[in-house]
Coordinates of N, CA and C and ligand atoms in Angstrom, one line a residue:
M17 N 144.1 156.4 126.8 CA 143.2 157.3 126.1 C 141.8 157.4 126.7
A18 N 141.7 156.7 127.8 CA 140.3 156.7 128.4 C 139.9 158.1 128.7
G19 N 138.7 158.4 128.2 CA 138.1 159.7 128.4 C 138.6 160.8 127.5
R20 N 139.6 160.6 126.8 CA 140.2 161.6 125.8 C 139.2 161.7 124.6
K21 N 139.2 162.9 124.1 CA 138.3 163.2 122.9 C 139.0 163.1 121.6
I22 N 138.6 162.2 120.8 CA 139.3 162.0 119.5 C 138.4 162.3 118.4
L23 N 138.8 163.1 117.4 CA 138.1 163.4 116.2 C 138.8 162.8 115.0
V24 N 138.0 162.0 114.2 CA 138.6 161.3 113.1 C 137.8 161.6 111.8
T25 N 138.4 161.9 110.7 CA 137.7 162.0 109.4 C 138.1 160.8 108.6
A26 N 137.1 160.3 107.8 CA 137.4 159.1 107.0 C 136.5 159.1 105.7
G27 N 137.0 158.3 104.8 CA 136.2 158.2 103.5 C 136.5 159.2 102.5
P28 N 135.8 159.1 101.4 CA 135.9 160.1 100.3 C 135.0 161.3 100.5
T29 N 135.0 162.2 99.6 CA 133.9 163.2 99.5 C 133.4 163.1 98.1
Y30 N 132.1 163.4 98.0 CA 131.5 163.5 96.6 C 131.1 164.9 96.4
E31 N 131.6 165.5 95.3 CA 131.3 166.9 94.9 C 130.3 166.8 93.7
S32 N 129.1 167.3 94.0 CA 128.1 167.2 93.0 C 128.3 168.1 91.7
I33 N 128.1 167.4 90.6 CA 128.2 168.1 89.3 C 126.8 168.5 88.9
D34 N 125.8 167.6 89.0 CA 124.4 167.9 88.8 C 123.7 166.9 89.7
P35 N 122.3 166.8 89.6 CA 121.6 166.0 90.6 C 122.0 164.5 90.6
V36 N 122.6 164.0 89.5 CA 122.9 162.6 89.4 C 124.4 162.2 89.3
R37 N 125.3 163.2 89.2 CA 126.7 163.0 89.0 C 127.6 163.7 90.0
F38 N 128.7 163.1 90.3 CA 129.7 163.7 91.2 C 131.1 163.5 90.9
I39 N 132.0 164.2 91.5 CA 133.4 164.0 91.4 C 133.8 163.3 92.7
G40 N 134.4 162.1 92.7 CA 134.7 161.4 93.9 C 136.1 160.8 93.8
N41 N 136.4 159.9 94.7 CA 137.6 159.1 94.7 C 137.4 157.7 95.2
H42 N 138.5 156.9 95.2 CA 138.4 155.5 95.5 C 138.5 155.2 97.0
S43 N 138.5 156.2 97.9 CA 138.7 155.9 99.3 C 137.5 155.1 99.8
S44 N 137.8 154.1 100.6 CA 136.7 153.3 101.2 C 136.4 153.7 102.7
G45 N 137.4 154.5 103.3 CA 137.2 154.9 104.7 C 137.8 153.9 105.7
K46 N 138.3 152.7 105.2 CA 138.7 151.7 106.1 C 139.8 152.1 107.1
M47 N 140.8 152.9 106.6 CA 141.9 153.3 107.6 C 141.3 154.2 108.7
G48 N 140.6 155.2 108.3 CA 140.0 156.1 109.3 C 139.1 155.4 110.3
I49 N 138.2 154.5 109.7 CA 137.3 153.7 110.6 C 138.0 152.8 111.5
A50 N 139.1 152.2 111.1 CA 140.0 151.4 112.0 C 140.5 152.2 113.1
I51 N 140.9 153.5 112.8 CA 141.5 154.4 113.9 C 140.4 154.7 114.9
A52 N 139.2 155.0 114.4 CA 138.0 155.3 115.2 C 137.7 154.2 116.1
D53 N 137.7 153.0 115.6 CA 137.3 151.8 116.4 C 138.4 151.5 117.4
E54 N 139.7 151.6 117.0 CA 140.8 151.4 118.0 C 140.8 152.4 119.1
A55 N 140.5 153.6 118.8 CA 140.5 154.7 119.8 C 139.4 154.4 120.8
A56 N 138.2 154.0 120.3 CA 137.0 153.8 121.1 C 137.3 152.5 122.0
A57 N 138.0 151.5 121.4 CA 138.4 150.3 122.2 C 139.3 150.7 123.4
R58 N 140.1 151.8 123.2 CA 141.0 152.2 124.2 C 140.3 153.2 125.2
G59 N 139.0 153.4 125.1 CA 138.3 154.2 126.0 C 138.1 155.6 125.7
A60 N 138.5 156.0 124.5 CA 138.4 157.4 124.1 C 136.9 157.7 123.7
K61 N 136.6 159.0 123.8 CA 135.3 159.4 123.2 C 135.5 159.9 121.8
V62 N 134.9 159.1 120.9 CA 135.3 159.3 119.5 C 134.1 159.9 118.7
V63 N 134.5 161.0 117.9 CA 133.6 161.5 116.9 C 134.2 161.2 115.5
L64 N 133.4 160.5 114.7 CA 133.9 160.1 113.4 C 133.1 160.9 112.3
V65 N 133.8 161.7 111.6 CA 133.1 162.4 110.5 C 133.4 161.6 109.2
L66 N 132.3 161.1 108.7 CA 132.5 160.0 107.7 C 131.9 160.4 106.3
G67 N 132.7 160.4 105.3 CA 132.2 160.6 103.9 C 131.4 159.5 103.4
P68 N 130.9 159.6 102.1 CA 130.0 158.6 101.6 C 130.7 157.2 101.3
T69 N 130.5 156.3 102.2 CA 131.0 154.9 102.0 C 130.0 154.0 102.6
H70 N 129.9 152.7 102.1 CA 129.0 151.8 102.7 C 129.5 151.2 104.0
L71 N 130.8 151.5 104.3 CA 131.3 150.9 105.6 C 130.9 151.8 106.8
Q72 N 131.0 151.3 108.0 CA 130.8 152.0 109.2 C 131.6 151.5 110.3
A73 N 131.7 152.3 111.4 CA 132.5 151.8 112.5 C 131.7 150.8 113.3
T74 N 132.4 149.9 114.0 CA 131.6 148.8 114.7 C 131.4 149.1 116.2
H75 N 132.3 149.9 116.7 CA 132.2 150.2 118.2 C 131.0 151.0 118.5
Q76 N 130.2 150.6 119.5 CA 128.9 151.2 119.8 C 129.0 152.6 120.2
E77 N 130.1 153.0 120.9 CA 130.2 154.3 121.6 C 130.6 155.4 120.6
I78 N 130.9 155.1 119.4 CA 131.4 156.1 118.4 C 130.2 156.9 117.9
K79 N 130.4 158.3 118.0 CA 129.4 159.2 117.4 C 129.8 159.4 115.9
T80 N 129.0 158.9 115.0 CA 129.3 159.1 113.6 C 128.5 160.2 113.0
V81 N 129.2 161.2 112.3 CA 128.5 162.3 111.6 C 128.7 162.1 110.1
R82 N 127.6 161.8 109.4 CA 127.7 161.5 108.0 C 127.7 162.8 107.2
V83 N 128.6 162.9 106.3 CA 128.7 164.1 105.3 C 128.9 163.5 103.9
Q84 N 128.6 164.4 103.0 CA 128.7 164.0 101.5 C 129.9 164.7 100.9
N85 N 130.1 166.0 101.2 CA 131.1 166.8 100.4 C 132.1 167.5 101.3
A86 N 133.1 168.1 100.7 CA 134.2 168.7 101.4 C 133.7 169.9 102.3
A87 N 132.7 170.7 101.8 CA 132.2 171.8 102.5 C 131.5 171.3 103.8
Q88 N 130.7 170.2 103.7 CA 130.0 169.7 104.8 C 131.0 169.1 105.8
M89 N 132.1 168.5 105.3 CA 133.1 167.9 106.2 C 133.8 169.0 107.0
Y90 N 134.1 170.1 106.3 CA 134.8 171.2 106.9 C 133.9 171.7 108.1
E91 N 132.6 171.9 107.8 CA 131.7 172.4 108.8 C 131.6 171.5 110.0
A92 N 131.4 170.2 109.7 CA 131.3 169.2 110.8 C 132.5 169.1 111.7
V93 N 133.7 169.1 111.1 CA 135.0 169.1 111.8 C 135.1 170.3 112.7
H94 N 134.8 171.5 112.2 CA 134.9 172.7 113.0 C 133.9 172.7 114.1
R95 N 132.8 172.0 114.0 CA 131.8 172.0 115.1 C 132.4 171.2 116.3
Y96 N 133.3 170.3 116.1 CA 133.8 169.4 117.2 C 135.3 169.7 117.6
F97 N 136.0 170.4 116.7 CA 137.5 170.5 117.0 C 137.8 171.2 118.3
K98 N 137.1 172.2 118.7 CA 137.5 173.0 119.9 C 137.5 172.0 121.1
D99 N 136.6 171.1 121.1 CA 136.5 170.1 122.2 C 137.2 168.8 121.9
T100 N 138.3 168.9 121.2 CA 139.0 167.7 120.8 C 140.5 167.6 121.4
D101 N 140.9 166.5 121.8 CA 142.3 166.3 122.3 C 143.2 166.0 121.1
V102 N 142.8 165.0 120.3 CA 143.6 164.5 119.2 C 142.7 164.4 118.0
A103 N 143.1 165.0 116.9 CA 142.4 165.0 115.6 C 143.2 164.2 114.6
V104 N 142.6 163.2 114.0 CA 143.3 162.4 112.9 C 142.5 162.6 111.6
L105 N 143.1 163.3 110.7 CA 142.3 163.6 109.4 C 142.8 162.6 108.3
A106 N 142.0 161.5 108.3 CA 142.3 160.4 107.3 C 141.5 160.4 106.1
A107 N 140.5 161.3 106.0 CA 139.6 161.4 104.8 C 140.4 161.8 103.6
A108 N 139.9 161.2 102.4 CA 140.5 161.6 101.1 C 139.5 162.7 100.6
V109 N 139.8 164.0 101.0 CA 138.9 165.1 100.7 C 139.2 165.6 99.3
A110 N 138.2 165.8 98.5 CA 138.4 166.4 97.2 C 139.1 167.7 97.3
D111 N 140.1 167.9 96.5 CA 140.8 169.2 96.5 C 140.1 170.3 95.6
F112 N 139.2 169.8 94.7 CA 138.5 170.7 93.8 C 137.0 170.3 93.8
T113 N 136.1 171.3 93.6 CA 134.7 171.0 93.6 C 134.1 171.9 92.4
P114 N 133.1 171.5 91.8 CA 132.5 172.3 90.7 C 132.2 173.7 91.2
E115 N 132.4 174.7 90.4 CA 132.1 176.1 90.8 C 130.6 176.2 91.1
K116 N 129.8 175.5 90.2 CA 128.4 175.5 90.4 C 127.8 174.1 90.2
T117 N 126.8 173.7 91.0 CA 126.1 172.4 90.8 C 125.0 172.7 89.9
A118 N 124.9 172.0 88.7 CA 123.8 172.3 87.8 C 122.5 171.8 88.4
P119 N 121.4 172.7 88.3 CA 120.2 172.3 89.0 C 119.5 171.1 88.3
H120 N 119.8 170.9 87.0 CA 119.2 169.7 86.3 C 120.3 168.9 85.7
K121 N 119.9 167.7 85.3 CA 120.9 166.7 84.7 C 121.4 167.4 83.4
I122 N 122.8 167.4 83.3 CA 123.4 168.0 82.2 C 123.2 167.0 80.9
K123 N 122.7 167.6 79.8 CA 122.4 166.8 78.6 C 123.6 166.8 77.7
K124 N 123.8 165.8 76.9 CA 124.9 165.7 76.0 C 124.7 166.4 74.7
H125 N 124.6 167.7 74.7 CA 124.4 168.5 73.5 C 125.7 168.7 72.8
Q126 N 126.8 168.9 73.5 CA 128.0 169.2 72.8 C 128.9 167.9 72.7
A127 N 130.0 168.0 71.9 CA 130.9 166.9 71.8 C 131.9 166.8 73.0
T128 N 132.2 167.9 73.5 CA 133.1 168.0 74.7 C 132.4 168.8 75.8
L129 N 132.9 168.6 77.0 CA 132.3 169.3 78.1 C 133.4 169.7 79.1
S130 N 133.4 170.9 79.5 CA 134.3 171.3 80.6 C 133.5 171.8 81.8
I131 N 134.0 171.4 82.9 CA 133.4 171.7 84.2 C 134.3 172.6 85.0
P132 N 134.1 173.9 85.2 CA 135.0 174.7 86.0 C 135.0 174.3 87.4
L133 N 136.2 174.1 88.0 CA 136.3 173.7 89.4 C 137.0 174.8 90.2
K134 N 136.7 174.8 91.4 CA 137.3 175.7 92.4 C 137.9 174.9 93.5
Q135 N 138.9 175.4 94.2 CA 139.5 174.6 95.3 C 138.6 174.6 96.5
T136 N 138.6 173.4 97.1 CA 137.9 173.3 98.4 C 138.7 173.9 99.5
K137 N 138.1 174.1 100.7 CA 138.9 174.6 101.8 C 139.7 173.4 102.3
D138 N 141.0 173.7 102.7 CA 141.8 172.6 103.3 C 141.5 172.5 104.8
I139 N 140.8 171.4 105.1 CA 140.3 171.2 106.5 C 141.5 171.1 107.4
L140 N 142.4 170.3 107.1 CA 143.6 170.0 107.9 C 144.4 171.3 108.2
A141 N 144.7 172.0 107.1 CA 145.4 173.3 107.3 C 144.6 174.3 108.2
S142 N 143.3 174.3 108.0 CA 142.5 175.2 108.8 C 142.6 174.9 110.3
L143 N 142.7 173.6 110.6 CA 142.9 173.2 112.0 C 144.3 173.5 112.5
G144 N 145.3 173.4 111.6 CA 146.6 173.8 112.0 C 146.8 175.2 112.4
E145 N 145.9 176.1 111.8 CA 145.9 177.5 112.1 C 145.3 177.8 113.5
I146 N 144.4 177.0 114.0 CA 143.7 177.3 115.2 C 144.1 176.4 116.4
K147 N 144.9 175.4 116.2 CA 145.1 174.4 117.2 C 145.9 175.0 118.4
T148 N 145.6 174.5 119.6 CA 146.3 175.0 120.8 C 147.5 174.0 121.0
P149 N 148.6 174.5 121.8 CA 149.7 173.6 122.0 C 149.4 172.2 122.6
S150 N 148.2 172.1 123.3 CA 147.9 170.8 123.9 C 147.1 169.9 123.0
Q151 N 146.7 170.4 121.8 CA 145.9 169.6 120.9 C 146.9 168.9 119.9
I152 N 146.7 167.7 119.6 CA 147.5 166.9 118.7 C 146.8 166.8 117.4
L153 N 147.5 167.2 116.3 CA 146.9 167.2 115.0 C 147.7 166.3 114.0
I154 N 147.0 165.3 113.4 CA 147.6 164.3 112.6 C 147.0 164.3 111.2
G155 N 147.8 164.3 110.2 CA 147.4 164.3 108.8 C 147.9 163.1 108.1
F156 N 147.4 162.9 106.9 CA 147.8 161.8 106.0 C 148.4 162.4 104.7
A157 N 149.3 161.7 104.1 CA 149.8 162.1 102.8 C 149.9 160.9 101.9
M158 N 149.6 161.1 100.7 CA 149.8 160.1 99.6 C 150.6 160.7 98.5
E159 N 151.8 160.3 98.3 CA 152.6 161.0 97.4 C 153.1 160.0 96.4
T160 N 153.3 160.4 95.1 CA 153.9 159.5 94.1 C 155.3 159.9 93.8
Q161 N 155.8 161.0 94.2 CA 157.2 161.4 93.9 C 157.8 162.1 95.2
N162 N 159.1 161.9 95.4 CA 159.8 162.5 96.6 C 158.9 162.4 97.8
A163 N 158.4 161.2 98.1 CA 157.4 161.0 99.1 C 157.7 161.7 100.5
K164 N 158.9 161.3 101.0 CA 159.2 161.8 102.4 C 159.4 163.3 102.4
A165 N 160.1 163.9 101.4 CA 160.3 165.3 101.3 C 159.0 166.1 101.2
N166 N 158.1 165.5 100.4 CA 156.8 166.2 100.2 C 156.0 166.1 101.4
A167 N 156.0 164.9 102.1 CA 155.2 164.7 103.3 C 155.7 165.7 104.4
L168 N 157.0 165.9 104.5 CA 157.6 166.8 105.5 C 157.2 168.2 105.2
K169 N 157.1 168.6 104.0 CA 156.7 170.0 103.6 C 155.2 170.2 104.1
K170 N 154.4 169.1 103.8 CA 153.0 169.2 104.2 C 152.8 169.3 105.7
L171 N 153.7 168.5 106.4 CA 153.6 168.5 107.9 C 153.9 169.9 108.4
K172 N 154.9 170.6 107.8 CA 155.2 172.0 108.3 C 154.2 173.0 107.9
R173 N 153.8 172.9 106.6 CA 152.8 173.8 106.0 C 151.5 173.8 106.8
K174 N 151.1 172.6 107.2 CA 149.8 172.5 107.8 C 149.9 172.4 109.4
N175 N 151.1 172.7 109.9 CA 151.3 172.8 111.4 C 150.9 171.5 112.1
L176 N 151.3 170.3 111.6 CA 150.9 169.1 112.2 C 151.9 168.6 113.3
D177 N 151.4 167.7 114.1 CA 152.3 167.0 115.1 C 153.0 165.8 114.4
F178 N 152.3 165.1 113.6 CA 152.9 164.1 112.7 C 152.0 163.8 111.5
I179 N 152.7 163.2 110.5 CA 152.0 162.9 109.3 C 152.2 161.4 109.0
V180 N 151.2 160.8 108.5 CA 151.2 159.4 108.1 C 151.3 159.3 106.6
L181 N 152.4 158.8 106.2 CA 152.7 158.7 104.7 C 152.3 157.3 104.2
N182 N 151.4 157.3 103.3 CA 150.9 156.0 102.7 C 151.9 155.6 101.6
S183 N 152.3 154.4 101.5 CA 153.1 153.9 100.3 C 152.0 153.4 99.3
I184 N 152.0 154.1 98.2 CA 151.0 153.7 97.2 C 151.5 152.7 96.2
N185 N 152.8 152.5 96.1 CA 153.3 151.6 95.1 C 153.5 150.2 95.7
E186 N 153.1 150.0 97.0 CA 153.3 148.8 97.7 C 152.1 147.9 97.5
K187 N 152.4 146.6 97.2 CA 151.3 145.6 97.0 C 150.5 145.5 98.4
G188 N 149.2 145.6 98.3 CA 148.4 145.4 99.6 C 148.3 146.6 100.4
A189 N 148.8 147.8 99.9 CA 148.7 149.0 100.7 C 147.8 150.0 100.0
G190 N 147.1 150.9 100.8 CA 146.3 151.9 100.2 C 144.9 151.6 100.1
F191 N 144.2 152.3 99.1 CA 142.8 152.3 98.9 C 142.2 150.8 98.9
K192 N 141.2 150.7 99.7 CA 140.3 149.4 99.7 C 141.0 148.2 100.3
H193 N 142.3 148.2 100.4 CA 142.9 147.0 101.0 C 142.6 146.9 102.5
D194 N 142.8 145.7 103.1 CA 142.7 145.6 104.5 C 144.0 145.7 105.2
T195 N 145.1 145.9 104.4 CA 146.4 146.1 104.9 C 146.9 147.5 104.5
N196 N 148.0 147.9 105.2 CA 148.6 149.2 104.8 C 150.0 149.2 105.2
K197 N 150.8 150.0 104.5 CA 152.2 150.2 104.8 C 152.5 151.7 104.9
V198 N 152.9 152.1 106.1 CA 153.0 153.6 106.3 C 154.4 153.9 106.9
S199 N 154.7 155.2 106.8 CA 155.8 155.8 107.6 C 155.2 156.9 108.3
I200 N 155.7 157.2 109.5 CA 155.3 158.3 110.3 C 156.4 159.3 110.4
L201 N 156.2 160.6 110.1 CA 157.2 161.6 110.2 C 156.7 162.6 111.2
T202 N 157.5 162.9 112.2 CA 157.0 163.8 113.3 C 157.6 165.2 113.1
K203 N 157.0 166.1 113.9 CA 157.5 167.5 113.8 C 158.9 167.7 114.4
N204 N 159.3 166.6 115.2 CA 160.6 166.7 115.8 C 161.7 166.2 114.9
G205 N 161.2 165.7 113.7 CA 162.2 165.2 112.7 C 162.4 163.7 112.8
D206 N 161.7 163.0 113.6 CA 161.8 161.6 113.6 C 161.0 160.9 112.5
V207 N 161.6 159.8 112.0 CA 160.9 159.1 110.9 C 160.8 157.6 111.3
Y208 N 159.6 157.1 111.2 CA 159.4 155.6 111.6 C 158.9 154.9 110.4
D209 N 159.5 153.9 109.9 CA 159.0 153.1 108.8 C 158.5 151.8 109.3
Y210 N 157.2 151.5 109.0 CA 156.6 150.3 109.5 C 156.4 149.3 108.4
P211 N 156.4 148.0 108.7 CA 156.2 147.0 107.6 C 154.7 147.0 107.3
L212 N 154.3 146.2 106.2 CA 153.0 146.0 105.8 C 152.2 145.3 107.0
K213 N 151.1 145.9 107.4 CA 150.3 145.3 108.5 C 148.8 145.5 108.2
S214 N 148.0 144.8 109.0 CA 146.5 145.1 108.9 C 146.3 146.5 109.2
K215 N 145.2 147.1 108.7 CA 144.8 148.5 109.0 C 144.6 148.6 110.5
K216 N 144.1 147.6 111.1 CA 143.8 147.6 112.6 C 145.2 147.8 113.3
A217 N 146.2 147.1 112.9 CA 147.5 147.2 113.5 C 148.2 148.6 113.2
V218 N 147.9 149.1 112.0 CA 148.4 150.4 111.7 C 147.7 151.5 112.5
A219 N 146.4 151.3 112.7 CA 145.7 152.2 113.6 C 146.3 152.2 115.0
A220 N 146.7 151.1 115.5 CA 147.3 151.0 116.8 C 148.6 151.7 116.9
D221 N 149.4 151.6 115.8 CA 150.7 152.3 115.8 C 150.5 153.8 115.8
I222 N 149.5 154.3 115.0 CA 149.2 155.7 114.9 C 148.7 156.2 116.3
L223 N 147.9 155.5 116.9 CA 147.4 155.9 118.3 C 148.4 155.8 119.3
D224 N 149.3 154.9 119.2 CA 150.5 154.8 120.2 C 151.3 156.1 120.1
M225 N 151.6 156.5 118.8 CA 152.3 157.7 118.6 C 151.6 158.9 119.1
A226 N 150.2 159.0 118.8 CA 149.4 160.1 119.3 C 149.5 160.2 120.8
E227 N 149.4 159.1 121.5 CA 149.4 159.1 122.9 C 150.7 159.7 123.4
K228 N 151.8 159.2 122.8 CA 153.2 159.6 123.2 C 153.3 161.1 123.1
M229 N 152.8 161.7 121.9 CA 152.9 163.1 121.7 C 152.0 163.9 122.6
F230 N 150.8 163.3 122.8 CA 149.8 164.0 123.7 C 150.4 164.2 125.1
Y231 N 151.1 163.2 125.6 CA 151.7 163.3 127.0 C 152.9 164.2 126.9
S232 N 153.7 164.1 125.9 CA 154.9 165.0 125.9 C 154.6 166.4 125.6
A233 N 153.3 166.7 125.2 CA 152.9 168.1 125.0 C 152.4 168.7 126.4
G234 N 152.6 167.9 127.4 CA 152.3 168.4 128.8 C 150.9 168.1 129.3
N235 N 150.2 167.3 128.6 CA 148.8 167.0 129.0 C 148.8 166.0 130.2
Ligands
CTP9 N1 142.9 167.3 103.6 C1 141.9 168.1 104.2 N2 141.1 168.9 103.4 C2 141.3 169.1 102.1 C3 142.3 168.3 101.5 C4 143.1 167.4 102.2 O1 141.7 168.0 105.4 N3 140.5 169.9 101.4 C5 143.7 166.5 104.4 C6 143.5 165.0 104.2 O2 142.5 164.5 105.1 C7 144.9 164.5 104.6 C8 145.8 165.5 104.0 O3 145.1 166.7 104.0 O4 145.1 164.3 106.0 C9 146.2 165.2 102.6 O5 146.6 166.2 101.9 P1 146.7 166.1 100.3 O6 145.4 166.2 99.7 O7 147.5 164.9 100.0 O8 147.7 167.2 100.0 P2 147.5 168.7 99.7 O9 148.0 169.4 100.8 O10 146.1 168.9 99.1 O11 148.6 168.8 98.6 P3 148.7 168.1 97.2 O12 147.3 167.6 96.7 O13 149.3 169.2 96.3 O14 149.6 167.0 97.4

């Protein structure tokens, strides 16, 4: 991977409701940060677009672009994607954001409160639409039902080279843990099931697969 350009997204996004509140999720960014660190350790030039988390990458050479919300993440990713060999979108991006951010703190005048939400732009799908045959695009999926079938649909719909399916019912896997258990489904129809491992070791598996695909794409 020496000299190759890798773009990674990681962490949650925070969608502002008013100046003091947001809609977020439990992502810590650990998996994406581990991928960024591993890629940099392999000599890649890494840009990490990182949502709001107290964690950060450790490798000195990584360029980290901090963002808060899905719209900012979309903008940052598109700034770097043209000049990217491999993009790994590991962030837990909010699918919905408030239609409007209230300019002042919302007061509790009523007994109930509804906040109209609109869909955010799907960053991964937008890259799938513009990627060239030599660029490798990798997404993540977290499914609670028909996991592999749904992940495969997502892989096709978003025009990915492969998708990393997180097992969420597995002890020690997923949000905030230092370990993860994943399956990789490729566009060629291959399925690889991995055992529970450290996120660092999972990052290595993902980058091994990315390298393999990158070279078989004729690079
Ligand atoms: N993703 C993204 N931009 C979004 C939403 C998701 O780039 N606005 C990316 C994530 O980084 C991850 C993958 O898409 O790589 C996960 O998709 P997910 O949110 O699970 O699935 P959706 O396609 O939104 O479908 P659904 O929520 O219906 O499962």
